[in-house]
Amino acid sequence: AKPPMARVAMSSESPAHVQDGSDGPLLKPAAGAARLRELVPGVSGMGRYQVTGPDVQVLQFLLSPGERVVAETGTMMSMAPEVTPGIDCDFARCMQRCCSGESCYFATFTNSGSGNTVLSLTPNIPAKVIPLEMSASSGSFYTKSGAFLAGTGDADVGYESDCRCVRCALSGQGCCRQVVTGTDLVFLAAMGTVMVKDLAPGEVLVLDSEVLVAWEKTVAMDVRFQNSVGMAICSGEGLANTVVTGPGLVVLQTYNRQRFQRAVFMYAQAARMALNMNRM
C-alpha cells in the first residue's frame, strides 16, 4: 500500500516529514491523528524535476525531446538554448484564468532539441514550490487564487463559482475557486512553511482562514463560526474558521501573499512618514 503522502511528489532521498521530537522523521502518523508533515526540497518525478533551496525555491526540469511546460508568466530563471519559449493565449480559457486569479496568458517552454535539456523556474513571490503528482490523485485540486506556478502534460487552470455567500466571504477563498487539473505534474507556489495532510474519510481539520492553499476535490470545505462574540472580536481569528473534511489531500501554508502585501504596504507607509518628517 502507498504511504499517506503518495500523491505529493517528494525527494527520493528525503521523504516529506516533520520532526516530532523522536529520533527519526515521522513517516506514518498514528491512526486518526491529524498529523501534518512538512514538504522538503529534493528530486522526484523519476528524476524529471528538482526543487532547490530552503525558500524562494528554484524548480528545475529535465525536459525530454518535445516535452512542454506551461508556467506563470515571468517565472523563467534560465533555460538551455534548445528550449523554445512561447505564449499560451487560448481565448476560450482566458476568462477562466482571469477569474481564477491568474494572468490571461501563460508562458510555454518546449524542448526543441534532440536530447534532454534543462529549464529553471522560480515563483514571482518569495515562495516555496509544491509538486503535485496528479496521476496519483483524483486529477483535480481546488487551489488558492493565483497559486499555480507550472505544469506538464495536459495541466490546465480554470475556476468554479461558489454560490454559498457565507463560505465565499469567510473561508478566505472568495467566490471564484481556482481549479487545477491534469494527469501529470502540477506545481504550486506557497509562502512560509508548507505542510500537507492526507485526510481519512470523515476526518476533520479546523484551519485559520488564510492557511489553506490547496485541497483535493474529494475534500469538503466549509466554515465554522466562533463559539462566542468575544472569540470572534478579540482572538484575531475572525468570525469563522475554515473546516475541511476528508477524504483527500490538503496543503497548508504558514504565510500568504495577502499578509506579505500588507506587510510591504505598512513598511512603505512608515518609510514615507519618516521621510516626510525628515523634510520638515
C-alpha positions as MATLAB code, in Angstrom:
seq = 'AKPPMARVAMSSESPAHVQDGSDGPLLKPAAGAARLRELVPGVSGMGRYQVTGPDVQVLQFLLSPGERVVAETGTMMSMAPEVTPGIDCDFARCMQRCCSGESCYFATFTNSGSGNTVLSLTPNIPAKVIPLEMSASSGSFYTKSGAFLAGTGDADVGYESDCRCVRCALSGQGCCRQVVTGTDLVFLAAMGTVMVKDLAPGEVLVLDSEVLVAWEKTVAMDVRFQNSVGMAICSGEGLANTVVTGPGLVVLQTYNRQRFQRAVFMYAQAARMALNMNRM';
ca = [
       0.000    0.000    0.000;
       1.162    3.535   -0.716;
       2.082    5.783    2.216;
      -0.354    8.617    3.014;
       1.774   11.187    1.162;
       1.978    9.294   -2.138;
       0.037   11.982   -4.013;
       2.553   14.727   -3.251;
       5.833   14.326   -5.082;
       8.801   14.180   -2.725;
      12.534   13.746   -2.688;
      13.530   10.151   -3.353;
      16.265   10.578   -0.757;
      14.488   12.714    1.824;
      10.751   11.970    2.121;
       8.452   14.687    3.410;
       8.424   14.728    7.180;
       8.242   16.734   10.352;
      10.402   16.198   13.356;
       8.074   15.308   16.210;
      10.626   15.055   18.999;
      11.521   11.429   18.252;
      14.828   10.171   16.934;
      13.672    9.976   13.321;
      11.178   11.511   10.912;
       7.515   10.698   11.297;
       6.551    8.945    8.070;
       3.257    7.415    9.151;
       1.038    9.053   11.810;
      -0.962    7.158   14.368;
      -4.442    6.155   13.243;
      -6.849    9.084   13.433;
      -4.154   11.634   14.289;
      -4.464   14.902   12.388;
      -0.691   14.990   11.970;
       0.822   17.336    9.414;
       4.055   16.792    7.533;
       6.396   19.397    6.100;
       7.473   19.364    2.466;
      11.225   19.243    1.898;
      13.032   20.043   -1.360;
      14.563   17.249   -3.375;
      14.470   15.245   -6.591;
      11.411   13.293   -7.694;
       9.128   12.580  -10.620;
      11.502    9.808  -11.776;
      14.291   12.403  -11.957;
      12.251   14.724  -14.187;
      12.500   17.742  -11.882;
      14.292   19.082   -8.826;
      13.235   21.646   -6.218;
      16.234   23.503   -4.788;
      16.700   25.923   -1.905;
      15.213   26.468    1.567;
      12.988   29.330    0.403;
      12.288   31.352   -2.769;
      12.950   27.985   -4.359;
      14.087   27.052   -7.840;
      12.173   24.461   -9.868;
      14.389   22.726  -12.432;
      13.009   20.476  -15.179;
      14.908   17.877  -17.148;
      12.920   18.096  -20.365;
      12.900   15.223  -22.817;
      12.723   15.995  -26.566;
       9.357   17.550  -27.390;
       8.321   17.902  -23.745;
       6.406   21.098  -22.935;
       5.965   23.028  -19.709;
       3.269   25.668  -19.193;
       4.047   28.238  -16.492;
       3.002   31.507  -14.936;
       4.454   34.433  -16.865;
       7.658   35.982  -15.532;
       8.868   32.825  -13.765;
      11.663   31.739  -16.133;
      15.066   31.881  -14.425;
      17.247   30.144  -17.023;
      16.950   27.721  -19.891;
      19.106   25.880  -22.375;
      19.259   27.220  -25.961;
      17.304   24.159  -27.139;
      14.243   25.330  -25.191;
      11.754   27.272  -27.323;
       9.615   29.777  -25.364;
       6.107   30.731  -26.366;
       2.785   32.095  -25.148;
      -0.433   30.184  -24.491;
      -3.212   32.700  -25.124;
      -6.148   30.419  -25.833;
      -9.088   32.830  -25.935;
     -11.536   30.173  -24.713;
      -9.567   29.756  -21.472;
      -8.602   33.414  -20.981;
     -11.713   34.310  -18.973;
     -11.393   31.197  -16.811;
      -7.791   32.007  -15.954;
      -8.595   35.621  -15.111;
     -11.483   34.591  -12.850;
      -9.215   32.108  -11.072;
      -6.708   34.837  -10.169;
      -4.119   34.077  -12.848;
      -2.949   36.041  -15.861;
      -4.849   35.599  -19.122;
      -1.620   34.346  -20.664;
       0.712   31.515  -19.705;
       4.304   31.079  -20.851;
       5.245   27.810  -22.555;
       8.657   26.169  -22.816;
       9.258   23.299  -25.246;
      12.394   21.237  -25.736;
      13.001   21.527  -29.480;
      16.315   19.668  -29.366;
      17.141   16.020  -29.868;
      18.332   15.360  -26.320;
      17.350   16.103  -22.734;
      17.773   19.696  -21.602;
      17.195   21.899  -18.547;
      14.644   24.612  -17.717;
      14.676   26.535  -14.417;
      11.692   28.430  -12.994;
      11.215   30.410   -9.797;
       7.997   31.879   -8.297;
       7.160   35.559   -8.764;
       6.773   35.921   -4.981;
       9.039   34.761   -2.115;
       7.593   31.255   -2.109;
       8.207   27.542   -1.926;
       7.310   25.101   -4.695;
       4.640   22.447   -4.100;
       4.798   19.481   -6.508;
       1.606   17.508   -7.064;
       1.559   14.175   -8.887;
      -1.887   14.386  -10.437;
      -1.797   10.827  -11.789;
      -1.751    9.506   -8.200;
      -4.739   11.619   -7.132;
      -8.214   12.424   -8.388;
      -6.564   14.646  -11.026;
      -8.233   17.815   -9.787;
      -7.475   20.243   -6.949;
      -9.027   23.442   -5.680;
      -6.201   25.918   -5.064;
      -5.722   29.366   -3.595;
      -6.272   32.108   -6.155;
      -3.005   32.746   -8.003;
      -1.224   29.673   -6.578;
      -0.491   27.977   -9.916;
       3.203   28.024  -10.898;
       3.709   25.451  -13.663;
       2.545   22.160  -15.090;
       3.449   19.470  -17.593;
       1.378   17.415  -19.985;
      -2.279   18.439  -20.015;
      -2.123   20.654  -16.895;
      -4.770   23.361  -17.006;
      -6.213   26.111  -14.807;
      -9.866   27.062  -14.571;
     -12.390   28.127  -11.961;
     -15.625   27.130  -10.300;
     -18.105   29.503   -8.686;
     -19.029   29.059   -5.035;
     -22.636   30.141   -4.659;
     -22.757   29.950   -0.850;
     -22.328   33.561    0.307;
     -21.129   32.808    3.850;
     -18.398   30.484    2.629;
     -17.339   32.965   -0.061;
     -16.975   35.756    2.496;
     -15.344   33.866    5.377;
     -13.365   30.923    4.009;
     -10.570   33.026    2.510;
     -11.156   31.522   -0.956;
     -13.608   34.022   -2.473;
     -16.487   33.310   -4.824;
     -14.291   32.014   -7.674;
     -12.259   28.959   -6.730;
      -9.192   28.206   -8.804;
      -9.300   24.644  -10.160;
      -6.125   22.921  -11.336;
      -6.475   19.747  -13.396;
      -4.162   17.355  -15.190;
      -2.820   13.834  -15.391;
       0.907   14.509  -14.969;
       2.708   17.086  -12.811;
       1.432   20.392  -11.412;
       3.449   22.826   -9.306;
       2.020   25.442   -6.943;
       3.680   28.331   -5.101;
       3.084   28.871   -1.381;
       4.717   31.044    1.274;
       6.232   30.215    4.649;
       6.417   26.608    5.773;
       4.347   24.232    3.651;
       2.518   21.425    5.447;
       0.490   18.590    3.946;
      -2.092   16.195    5.340;
      -3.899   13.267    3.753;
      -7.295   13.214    5.454;
      -9.021    9.915    6.078;
     -12.734    9.592    5.192;
     -14.707   11.733    7.649;
     -11.560   13.184    9.265;
     -11.967   16.880   10.101;
      -9.343   19.612   10.342;
     -10.123   23.155   11.562;
      -7.916   25.832    9.989;
      -7.204   29.529   10.063;
      -8.953   31.024    7.037;
      -5.667   32.171    5.446;
      -3.586   28.977    5.531;
      -5.393   26.682    3.071;
      -3.563   26.723   -0.269;
      -4.844   23.547   -1.984;
      -7.297   20.725   -1.357;
      -8.291   17.745   -3.424;
     -11.769   17.844   -4.933;
     -12.799   14.905   -2.768;
     -12.312   17.112    0.328;
     -15.324   19.082    1.588;
     -14.521   22.675    2.591;
     -16.809   24.809    4.749;
     -16.677   27.395    7.552;
     -17.445   27.206   11.276;
     -18.383   30.274   13.303;
     -16.523   31.085   16.513;
     -18.230   29.857   19.681;
     -18.557   33.319   21.261;
     -18.647   37.011   20.386;
     -15.526   37.589   22.464;
     -13.645   34.950   20.486;
     -14.768   36.486   17.195;
     -13.744   40.021   18.234;
     -10.647   39.514   20.354;
      -8.951   36.311   19.202;
      -7.586   37.615   15.924;
      -9.128   34.616   14.143;
     -12.091   36.474   12.681;
     -15.745   35.468   12.662;
     -15.130   31.922   11.465;
     -12.570   29.213   10.806;
     -12.240   27.080    7.715;
     -13.164   23.409    8.125;
     -12.006   20.652    5.763;
     -13.372   17.099    5.843;
     -11.742   14.091    4.188;
     -11.075   12.003    2.301;
      -8.294   13.683    0.351;
      -5.135   15.714    0.426;
      -4.878   19.254    1.854;
      -1.888   21.602    1.544;
      -1.320   24.425    4.039;
       0.968   27.452    4.170;
       2.033   29.464    7.213;
       2.219   32.750    5.287;
       0.458   34.080    2.208;
       0.508   36.698   -0.499;
      -2.071   38.907    1.248;
      -0.090   39.061    4.510;
       3.071   39.802    2.538;
       1.353   42.629    0.649;
       0.008   44.098    3.905;
       3.468   43.960    5.489;
       5.060   45.680    2.476;
       2.314   48.323    2.452;
       2.750   49.056    6.174;
       6.536   49.287    5.750;
       6.139   51.650    2.774;
       3.748   53.854    4.763;
       6.148   54.013    7.717;
       9.058   54.864    5.402;
       7.028   57.610    3.724;
       6.042   59.122    7.080;
       9.668   59.073    8.257;
      10.768   60.736    5.031;
       8.117   63.469    5.371;
       9.149   64.119    8.971;
      12.794   64.461    7.954;
      11.829   67.061    5.375;
      10.112   69.263    7.970;
];
